[in-house]
Coordinates of C-alpha atoms and ligand atoms in Angstrom, one line a residue:
M209 CA 38.9 36.9 -33.0
K210 CA 38.2 34.0 -30.9
D211 CA 39.4 30.4 -31.0
T212 CA 35.8 29.3 -31.1
S213 CA 32.4 30.9 -30.8
Q214 CA 30.9 27.5 -29.9
I215 CA 30.3 27.8 -26.2
S216 CA 28.4 24.8 -25.0
G217 CA 25.6 25.7 -22.5
F218 CA 26.2 29.5 -22.8
Y219 CA 22.5 30.1 -22.4
R220 CA 22.4 28.2 -19.1
L221 CA 25.0 30.4 -17.5
T222 CA 24.2 33.4 -15.2
T223 CA 24.6 36.8 -16.7
E224 CA 27.8 37.3 -14.7
E225 CA 29.2 33.9 -15.9
R226 CA 28.4 34.8 -19.5
A227 CA 30.0 38.3 -19.2
A228 CA 33.1 36.6 -17.6
T229 CA 33.3 34.1 -20.4
V230 CA 33.1 36.7 -23.1
S231 CA 35.5 39.0 -21.2
R232 CA 38.0 36.2 -21.1
L233 CA 37.6 35.2 -24.7
V234 CA 38.1 38.7 -26.1
A235 CA 40.4 40.0 -23.2
L236 CA 38.3 42.8 -21.9
S237 CA 40.0 45.2 -19.4
R238 CA 38.5 45.8 -16.0
T239 CA 37.1 49.1 -17.1
E240 CA 35.5 47.5 -20.1
Q241 CA 34.0 44.8 -17.9
D242 CA 32.6 47.5 -15.6
A243 CA 31.1 49.3 -18.7
L244 CA 29.5 46.1 -19.7
E245 CA 27.8 45.7 -16.3
S246 CA 26.7 49.4 -16.0
G247 CA 25.5 49.9 -19.6
G248 CA 28.4 52.2 -20.1
L249 CA 26.7 55.4 -21.3
E250 CA 26.9 58.2 -18.7
L251 CA 24.5 61.0 -18.6
D252 CA 27.1 63.6 -19.3
R253 CA 28.2 61.8 -22.5
A254 CA 24.6 61.1 -23.5
N255 CA 24.0 64.9 -23.2
R256 CA 26.7 65.5 -25.7
M257 CA 25.2 63.0 -28.2
I258 CA 21.7 64.5 -28.8
E259 CA 19.7 67.4 -27.6
N260 CA 17.4 68.0 -24.6
V261 CA 18.7 64.9 -22.8
I262 CA 16.8 63.9 -19.6
G263 CA 18.2 60.4 -19.1
V264 CA 19.6 57.3 -20.8
Y265 CA 17.5 54.3 -22.1
D266 CA 18.9 50.8 -21.6
L267 CA 18.3 47.8 -23.8
P268 CA 19.5 44.2 -23.3
L269 CA 22.9 43.3 -24.8
G270 CA 23.1 39.6 -25.7
V271 CA 25.8 37.5 -27.5
A272 CA 24.9 35.0 -30.2
T273 CA 27.2 32.0 -30.4
N274 CA 28.3 29.5 -33.1
F275 CA 29.0 32.0 -35.9
L276 CA 31.7 30.8 -38.3
V277 CA 32.2 33.3 -41.1
N278 CA 34.8 32.8 -43.8
G279 CA 36.4 30.2 -41.4
V280 CA 36.7 32.7 -38.6
D281 CA 34.8 32.5 -35.3
Y282 CA 32.8 35.5 -34.2
L283 CA 30.9 36.2 -31.0
I284 CA 28.0 38.4 -32.1
P285 CA 26.8 41.3 -29.8
M286 CA 23.1 42.0 -30.3
V287 CA 21.1 44.7 -28.7
I288 CA 17.4 44.1 -29.0
E289 CA 14.2 44.2 -26.9
E290 CA 12.6 41.2 -28.6
P291 CA 12.8 37.7 -27.2
S292 CA 13.9 34.7 -29.3
V293 CA 16.2 36.7 -31.7
V294 CA 19.5 35.9 -30.0
A295 CA 18.6 32.3 -29.5
G296 CA 17.3 32.0 -33.1
A297 CA 20.6 33.4 -34.5
S298 CA 22.7 31.1 -32.3
Y299 CA 20.7 28.1 -33.4
A300 CA 20.8 28.9 -37.1
A301 CA 24.5 29.6 -36.9
K302 CA 24.9 26.1 -35.5
L303 CA 23.0 24.7 -38.4
A304 CA 25.1 26.7 -40.9
R305 CA 28.2 25.5 -39.1
A306 CA 27.3 21.9 -40.0
G307 CA 27.6 23.0 -43.6
G308 CA 31.0 24.8 -43.1
G309 CA 29.6 28.1 -41.8
F310 CA 28.9 31.3 -43.7
V311 CA 30.8 32.6 -46.6
T312 CA 30.6 36.3 -47.3
Q313 CA 31.7 39.0 -49.7
S314 CA 31.2 42.8 -50.1
T315 CA 31.6 45.6 -52.5
P316 CA 33.8 48.6 -51.6
S317 CA 32.2 51.1 -49.2
E318 CA 30.8 53.3 -51.9
M319 CA 28.1 55.7 -51.0
I320 CA 26.1 58.0 -53.2
A321 CA 25.5 61.7 -52.6
Q322 CA 22.7 63.4 -54.6
I323 CA 22.8 67.0 -55.7
Q324 CA 19.5 68.4 -57.1
V325 CA 19.9 71.1 -59.8
L326 CA 16.9 73.2 -60.9
D327 CA 16.0 76.3 -63.0
L328 CA 17.6 74.8 -66.2
V329 CA 16.8 76.0 -69.7
D330 CA 18.7 73.3 -71.5
P331 CA 19.1 70.4 -69.0
W332 CA 20.9 68.1 -71.5
S333 CA 23.5 70.7 -72.2
A334 CA 23.9 71.2 -68.5
R335 CA 24.4 67.5 -68.1
F336 CA 27.0 67.5 -70.9
A337 CA 28.9 70.4 -69.3
L338 CA 29.0 68.6 -65.9
L339 CA 30.2 65.3 -67.4
N340 CA 32.8 67.2 -69.3
E341 CA 34.2 68.4 -65.9
T342 CA 34.0 65.0 -64.1
G343 CA 37.7 64.8 -63.5
R344 CA 37.9 68.2 -61.9
L345 CA 34.8 67.7 -59.8
L346 CA 36.1 64.4 -58.5
E347 CA 39.4 66.1 -57.6
F348 CA 37.4 68.8 -55.9
A349 CA 35.5 66.2 -53.9
D350 CA 38.8 64.4 -52.9
A351 CA 40.1 67.7 -51.4
V352 CA 37.3 67.8 -48.9
D353 CA 38.3 64.9 -46.6
P354 CA 42.0 64.2 -46.7
V355 CA 41.6 61.6 -43.9
V356 CA 39.3 59.4 -46.0
V357 CA 41.5 59.8 -49.1
G358 CA 44.5 59.0 -46.9
V359 CA 43.1 55.6 -46.0
G360 CA 42.4 54.8 -49.6
G361 CA 38.9 56.2 -50.0
G362 CA 37.7 59.1 -52.1
A363 CA 35.6 60.1 -55.1
R364 CA 35.0 57.3 -57.7
D365 CA 32.5 58.5 -60.2
L366 CA 30.0 61.1 -61.2
E367 CA 26.7 60.4 -62.8
V368 CA 24.2 63.0 -64.1
H369 CA 20.6 62.1 -64.7
V370 CA 18.0 64.3 -66.3
I371 CA 14.6 64.2 -64.7
S372 CA 11.6 65.9 -66.3
D373 CA 9.0 67.0 -63.8
S374 CA 5.7 68.8 -64.5
R375 CA 5.7 70.6 -61.1
V376 CA 9.2 72.1 -61.0
G377 CA 10.4 71.8 -64.5
P378 CA 13.5 69.8 -65.6
M379 CA 15.9 68.8 -62.9
L380 CA 19.4 67.2 -62.8
E381 CA 20.2 64.5 -60.3
V382 CA 23.9 64.6 -59.9
R383 CA 25.2 61.5 -58.2
L384 CA 28.6 61.5 -56.7
V385 CA 30.0 58.0 -55.9
Y386 CA 32.5 58.1 -53.0
D387 CA 34.3 55.3 -51.2
C388 CA 34.2 56.2 -47.5
R389 CA 36.1 53.2 -46.3
D390 CA 35.5 52.5 -42.6
A391 CA 33.0 55.3 -42.0
M392 CA 29.3 55.0 -42.5
G393 CA 29.8 58.1 -44.5
A394 CA 26.6 60.2 -44.3
N395 CA 28.4 63.2 -42.8
V396 CA 31.4 62.8 -45.1
L397 CA 29.1 62.7 -48.2
N398 CA 26.8 65.5 -47.0
T399 CA 29.9 67.8 -46.4
I400 CA 31.2 67.0 -49.9
A401 CA 27.9 67.5 -51.6
E402 CA 27.5 70.9 -50.0
S403 CA 31.1 71.9 -51.0
L404 CA 30.5 70.8 -54.6
A405 CA 27.2 72.8 -54.9
P406 CA 28.7 76.2 -56.0
E407 CA 30.9 74.5 -58.6
I408 CA 27.9 72.5 -59.9
E409 CA 25.8 75.7 -60.2
R410 CA 28.6 77.5 -62.0
I411 CA 29.1 74.7 -64.6
S412 CA 25.4 73.8 -65.1
G413 CA 24.0 77.3 -65.0
G414 CA 21.3 76.0 -62.7
R415 CA 20.3 76.4 -59.1
V416 CA 21.2 73.7 -56.5
N417 CA 18.6 72.8 -53.9
L418 CA 19.2 69.5 -52.0
R419 CA 22.7 68.2 -51.3
I420 CA 22.6 65.0 -49.3
V421 CA 23.7 61.3 -49.1
S422 CA 21.3 58.7 -50.4
N423 CA 20.3 55.8 -48.1
L424 CA 19.7 53.6 -51.1
A425 CA 23.3 52.4 -50.8
E426 CA 23.1 50.1 -53.8
R427 CA 26.9 50.2 -54.4
R428 CA 27.7 49.2 -50.8
L429 CA 26.4 45.6 -50.7
A430 CA 27.2 42.8 -48.4
R431 CA 26.5 39.2 -49.3
A432 CA 26.3 36.0 -47.3
R433 CA 25.8 32.4 -48.2
C434 CA 25.3 29.2 -46.2
V435 CA 24.6 25.6 -47.0
I436 CA 22.5 23.6 -44.5
P437 CA 22.8 19.8 -44.8
S438 CA 19.2 18.5 -45.0
E439 CA 19.8 16.1 -42.1
A440 CA 20.6 19.0 -39.8
L441 CA 17.1 20.4 -40.4
T442 CA 15.3 17.3 -39.0
V443 CA 12.8 18.3 -36.3
D444 CA 10.5 15.9 -34.4
A445 CA 7.9 14.8 -36.9
F446 CA 9.7 16.4 -39.9
P447 CA 12.5 14.7 -41.7
G448 CA 15.2 17.1 -43.0
E449 CA 14.2 16.7 -46.7
A450 CA 10.7 17.7 -45.9
V451 CA 11.9 20.8 -44.0
V452 CA 14.0 21.8 -47.0
E453 CA 10.9 21.6 -49.2
R454 CA 8.8 23.6 -46.7
I455 CA 11.4 26.3 -46.4
L456 CA 11.5 26.6 -50.2
E457 CA 7.7 26.9 -50.2
A458 CA 8.0 29.6 -47.6
H459 CA 10.6 31.5 -49.7
A460 CA 8.3 31.2 -52.8
F461 CA 5.6 32.8 -50.7
A462 CA 7.8 35.7 -49.9
L463 CA 8.7 36.2 -53.6
A464 CA 5.1 36.0 -54.5
T465 CA 3.6 38.6 -52.2
P466 CA 4.9 41.8 -50.6
Y467 CA 2.7 41.1 -47.6
R468 CA 4.8 38.1 -46.8
A469 CA 8.1 39.7 -48.1
A470 CA 7.7 42.5 -45.6
T471 CA 7.6 40.0 -42.7
H472 CA 10.3 37.8 -44.2
N473 CA 12.6 40.8 -44.4
K474 CA 11.6 42.0 -41.0
G475 CA 13.0 38.7 -39.7
I476 CA 16.3 39.4 -41.5
M477 CA 16.3 42.9 -40.0
N478 CA 15.8 41.4 -36.5
G479 CA 19.4 40.1 -36.7
V480 CA 20.8 43.0 -38.8
D481 CA 19.5 45.8 -36.6
A482 CA 20.5 44.1 -33.4
V483 CA 24.2 44.2 -34.4
V484 CA 23.8 47.6 -36.0
V485 CA 22.4 49.0 -32.8
A486 CA 25.0 47.2 -30.7
T487 CA 27.9 48.7 -32.7
G488 CA 26.4 52.3 -32.5
N489 CA 25.5 52.4 -36.1
D490 CA 22.5 54.2 -37.7
W491 CA 19.7 51.6 -37.9
R492 CA 17.3 54.0 -39.7
A493 CA 19.8 54.3 -42.5
I494 CA 20.2 50.5 -42.7
E495 CA 16.4 50.0 -42.6
A496 CA 15.8 52.7 -45.3
G497 CA 18.5 51.1 -47.5
A498 CA 17.3 47.6 -47.0
H499 CA 13.7 48.2 -47.9
A500 CA 14.4 50.5 -50.8
Y501 CA 16.8 47.8 -52.1
A502 CA 14.1 45.2 -51.7
A503 CA 11.8 47.3 -53.9
R504 CA 14.4 48.3 -56.5
Q505 CA 12.8 46.3 -59.3
G506 CA 9.5 48.2 -58.8
R507 CA 8.0 45.5 -56.6
Y508 CA 8.9 44.8 -52.9
S509 CA 10.4 41.4 -52.6
S510 CA 12.6 39.1 -50.5
L511 CA 16.2 40.2 -49.7
S512 CA 17.3 36.6 -49.4
Q513 CA 17.1 33.6 -51.8
W514 CA 16.8 30.0 -50.8
E515 CA 17.4 27.0 -53.1
K516 CA 18.3 23.3 -53.0
N517 CA 21.7 22.1 -54.3
Q518 CA 22.4 18.8 -56.2
H519 CA 22.8 17.0 -52.9
G520 CA 19.4 18.1 -51.7
H521 CA 20.9 20.5 -49.1
L522 CA 19.4 23.9 -48.4
V523 CA 21.4 26.9 -49.7
G524 CA 20.7 30.4 -48.6
T525 CA 22.1 33.7 -50.0
L526 CA 21.4 37.2 -48.8
E527 CA 22.4 40.5 -50.6
M528 CA 21.6 43.9 -49.1
P529 CA 23.1 47.3 -48.7
V530 CA 24.9 47.5 -45.3
A531 CA 26.2 51.0 -44.7
V532 CA 27.9 50.7 -41.4
G533 CA 31.1 52.2 -39.9
T534 CA 33.7 51.2 -37.5
V535 CA 34.7 54.8 -37.1
G536 CA 32.6 58.0 -36.9
G537 CA 29.0 58.5 -35.8
A538 CA 28.4 56.9 -32.3
T539 CA 30.7 53.9 -32.9
R540 CA 33.5 55.3 -30.8
V541 CA 31.5 57.7 -28.7
H542 CA 29.1 55.1 -27.0
P543 CA 31.3 53.0 -24.7
T544 CA 29.2 49.9 -25.1
A545 CA 29.3 50.3 -28.9
K546 CA 33.1 50.3 -28.7
L547 CA 32.9 47.2 -26.6
A548 CA 30.6 45.5 -29.1
L549 CA 33.2 46.2 -31.8
K550 CA 35.9 44.7 -29.6
I551 CA 33.8 41.6 -28.9
L552 CA 33.2 41.2 -32.7
G553 CA 36.9 41.8 -33.4
V554 CA 36.3 43.2 -36.9
Q555 CA 39.0 45.2 -38.5
S556 CA 37.1 47.2 -41.1
A557 CA 33.6 48.4 -42.0
R558 CA 33.4 45.9 -44.8
E559 CA 34.2 43.0 -42.4
L560 CA 31.5 44.3 -40.1
A561 CA 29.0 44.6 -43.0
E562 CA 29.7 41.0 -44.0
V563 CA 29.3 39.6 -40.5
I564 CA 26.0 41.6 -40.3
A565 CA 24.8 40.0 -43.6
A566 CA 25.7 36.5 -42.1
V567 CA 23.6 37.4 -39.0
G568 CA 20.7 38.5 -41.2
L569 CA 20.8 35.3 -43.1
A570 CA 21.0 33.2 -39.9
Q571 CA 18.0 35.1 -38.5
N572 CA 16.0 34.5 -41.7
L573 CA 16.8 30.8 -41.5
A574 CA 15.8 30.6 -37.9
A575 CA 12.4 32.1 -38.6
L576 CA 11.8 30.1 -41.8
R577 CA 12.7 26.8 -40.1
A578 CA 10.4 27.5 -37.2
L579 CA 7.5 28.8 -39.4
A580 CA 7.8 26.0 -41.8
T581 CA 7.7 23.3 -39.1
E582 CA 6.4 23.8 -35.5
G583 CA 5.3 27.4 -36.0
I584 CA 6.9 30.4 -34.4
Q585 CA 4.9 30.5 -31.2
R586 CA 6.2 27.3 -29.5
G587 CA 9.7 28.5 -29.1
H588 CA 8.5 32.0 -28.5
M589 CA 5.8 31.3 -25.9
Q590 CA 8.1 30.9 -22.9
L591 CA 10.1 34.1 -23.7
H592 CA 7.0 36.0 -24.6
A593 CA 5.3 34.8 -21.3
R594 CA 8.3 36.2 -19.4
Q595 CA 7.8 39.6 -20.9
V596 CA 4.1 39.6 -20.2
A597 CA 4.7 38.5 -16.6
I598 CA 7.2 41.3 -16.1
A599 CA 4.9 43.8 -17.7
A600 CA 2.2 42.7 -15.2
G601 CA 4.5 43.7 -12.4
A602 CA 5.9 40.2 -11.4
E603 CA 9.2 40.3 -9.6
G604 CA 11.9 37.7 -8.7
D605 CA 10.5 34.2 -8.4
E606 CA 7.0 35.4 -9.3
V607 CA 8.1 35.8 -12.9
D608 CA 8.9 32.0 -13.4
L609 CA 5.8 31.0 -11.5
L610 CA 3.6 33.1 -13.8
V611 CA 5.4 31.9 -16.9
Q612 CA 4.9 28.2 -16.0
R613 CA 1.2 28.7 -15.4
M614 CA 0.6 30.8 -18.5
V615 CA 2.5 28.4 -20.8
K616 CA 0.8 25.4 -19.2
E617 CA -2.6 27.0 -19.7
K618 CA -1.5 28.2 -23.2
L619 CA -2.9 31.5 -22.2
V620 CA -0.2 34.1 -22.5
R621 CA -2.1 37.4 -22.0
A622 CA -1.8 40.5 -19.9
D623 CA -5.2 40.0 -18.2
R624 CA -4.3 36.5 -17.3
A625 CA -0.9 37.6 -15.9
N626 CA -2.6 40.3 -13.8
A627 CA -5.1 37.8 -12.4
L628 CA -2.4 35.1 -11.7
L629 CA -0.2 37.7 -10.0
A630 CA -3.0 38.9 -7.8
E631 CA -3.9 35.3 -6.9
L632 CA -0.2 34.5 -6.1
R633 CA 0.3 37.5 -3.9
E634 CA -3.0 36.8 -2.1
S635 CA -2.0 33.2 -1.4
V636 CA 1.4 34.4 -0.1
A637 CA -0.2 37.0 2.1
R638 CA -2.5 34.3 3.6
Ligands
NAD760 P1 31.8 61.0 -39.1 O1 31.8 62.3 -39.8 O2 31.6 61.1 -37.6 O3 33.1 60.2 -39.3 C1 33.7 60.1 -40.5 C2 35.1 60.7 -40.3 O4 36.0 59.7 -39.7 C3 35.7 61.0 -41.7 O5 35.4 62.3 -42.0 C4 37.2 60.8 -41.5 O6 37.9 62.0 -41.4 C5 37.3 60.0 -40.2 N1 38.1 58.7 -40.4 C6 39.1 58.3 -39.6 N2 39.5 57.1 -40.0 C7 38.8 56.7 -41.1 C8 38.7 55.5 -41.9 N3 39.5 54.5 -41.7 N4 37.8 55.5 -42.9 C9 36.9 56.5 -43.1 N5 36.9 57.7 -42.3 C10 37.8 57.7 -41.3 O7 30.6 60.1 -39.6 P2 30.1 59.6 -41.0 O8 30.4 58.1 -41.0 O9 30.4 60.4 -42.1 O10 28.5 59.8 -40.8 C11 27.8 58.9 -39.9 C12 26.8 59.7 -39.1 O11 25.9 60.5 -40.0 C13 25.9 58.8 -38.3 O12 25.8 59.2 -37.0 C14 24.5 59.0 -39.0 O13 23.5 58.8 -38.1 C15 24.6 60.4 -39.5 N6 23.7 60.9 -40.5 C16 23.0 60.1 -41.4 C17 22.3 60.6 -42.4 C18 21.6 59.6 -43.3 O14 21.8 58.4 -43.2 N7 20.7 60.1 -44.2 C19 22.2 61.9 -42.6 C20 22.9 62.8 -41.8 C21 23.7 62.3 -40.8

C-alpha cells in the first residue's frame, strides 16, 4: 500500500522514469525491476504453463493512478492492448477521489460446482435422499482440500434442483457451494466435484455425467460505489449538472436495450479484464461470469447503476461476480503477475476483487462521461492514430509525425498512414 496513488504528471514521464517511480513506491527489488523491463516470462517457464509453446506474447503493462478505495491508495497495474483505457481509469479515479474515492464490499469467495445426475426413475426421491445426507456430503467435500479448509474455507451448502428434459429424461443438478478463500477455485471445485460423484451416484441411484465448476459465480460478488460531485464533471461547453443528466440518460439507454448494454458492459470489462490479466487471473472465467450475471433476470442488462443523490451529485454502483485468486492458477507462476500483485499490495482475493470492481466502475464512468459529452473519438483519436501509424510501419520520430498529420486532417486510416509514410520517407531520401 502506497502513501498516495496521485502522482502528478505520471503520464508525462518516460517509461523508465515511471518504472522507477513505481519501483520506489512499492519497494521492488532489483530482480523485480529487471522482470518489469524484460516482460518476465521466460520461454522455459512458458513451456511449463501451456502446451506446444513456440514463444511468448508480450502486451503493454500500464499503471493507473489516483485510485482511492476504502480510504487506501492503490496503484493499478493494467495489461491491455487498447489505447485510452489506462488514461480513462486514471481520469475517472481522479473524479471519484473528489467525492471521497471508491467504497467497496464483497461476499465470501463462494464458488458453485455442478454435478449432473441422470438415469433417474424417481428424481424427487433422489433429491430427498441427497438432501438427507447434506451434512455427510459437505464433510466429504471438506476432506478433499485441507489447505483451503485450513485457511478458513470449505463446503458451505448443497442444493439439489430437479430438471425435466424431454431429450434425456429427468436430471438432478447438484450444486455444491464452497468457499475457496484466496484461490480462484476452479481446480479446487472440479476436484471436489469429481471426488463427490461416486457418493452422489450411490445415494441418488442415478448416473453422474458432468462434474465441474460454474462460471456464473453469483455468490462471489464484488461491489463498488462512488459519488462524483457534479462540479467535477464540468467539461468545456457542458456544466456539471448537464453532464450528470446526460450520463443518467446514457445509463437509461443501457437499461433499455441489450445492444447498448453489451457495449456499456464492455467498457466496464476494459478495466476489469486489464487487472485480471495483469494479475495472471482467468479472464475468460470473469467474462463468462459477468455476462451471465448481466442476463440473470432473463434479459441482458447493465452491470452498473447510475443515479443522482439529493445534492445533485452523480452516484455510481457496480455489482458483478469477480472470481479471482491471489494464489493458484498463473498468479504465482507468471513473474509479472506476481509483480502486479505486489504493485497492488492486496492481501486477499476479496480485496483484489473489490479493487477490480472499483476499476470497472471507474472505466464505466470514463466512457460514459466522454460519450455523453465530447464523444469518445476526440480523446481516442491521438492514441488510435499512434497505433495506425505503427501498424503502417512507422518507426521512431516517424510515428509522431504521422500522428500529427492524421489528427490534423481528421483522417486516421491505414491507407492514409501508408501514403503519408511513403511521402515522408521519399522526402527524407531526397
Ligand atoms: P489451483 O489449484 O492452482 O490453486 C488452488 C490451491 O491453492 C488450493 O488447492 C489450495 O491448496 C492452495 N492454497 C494455498 N493457500 C490458499 C489460500 N489462502 N486460499 C485458497 N487456496 C490456497 O487453482 P484454482 O484457483 O483452484 O483454479 C484456478 C485455475 O483453474 C485457473 O488457472 C483457471 O484458468 C483454471 N480453470 C478454470 C476453469 C473454469 O473457469 N471453468 C476450469 C478449469 C480450470
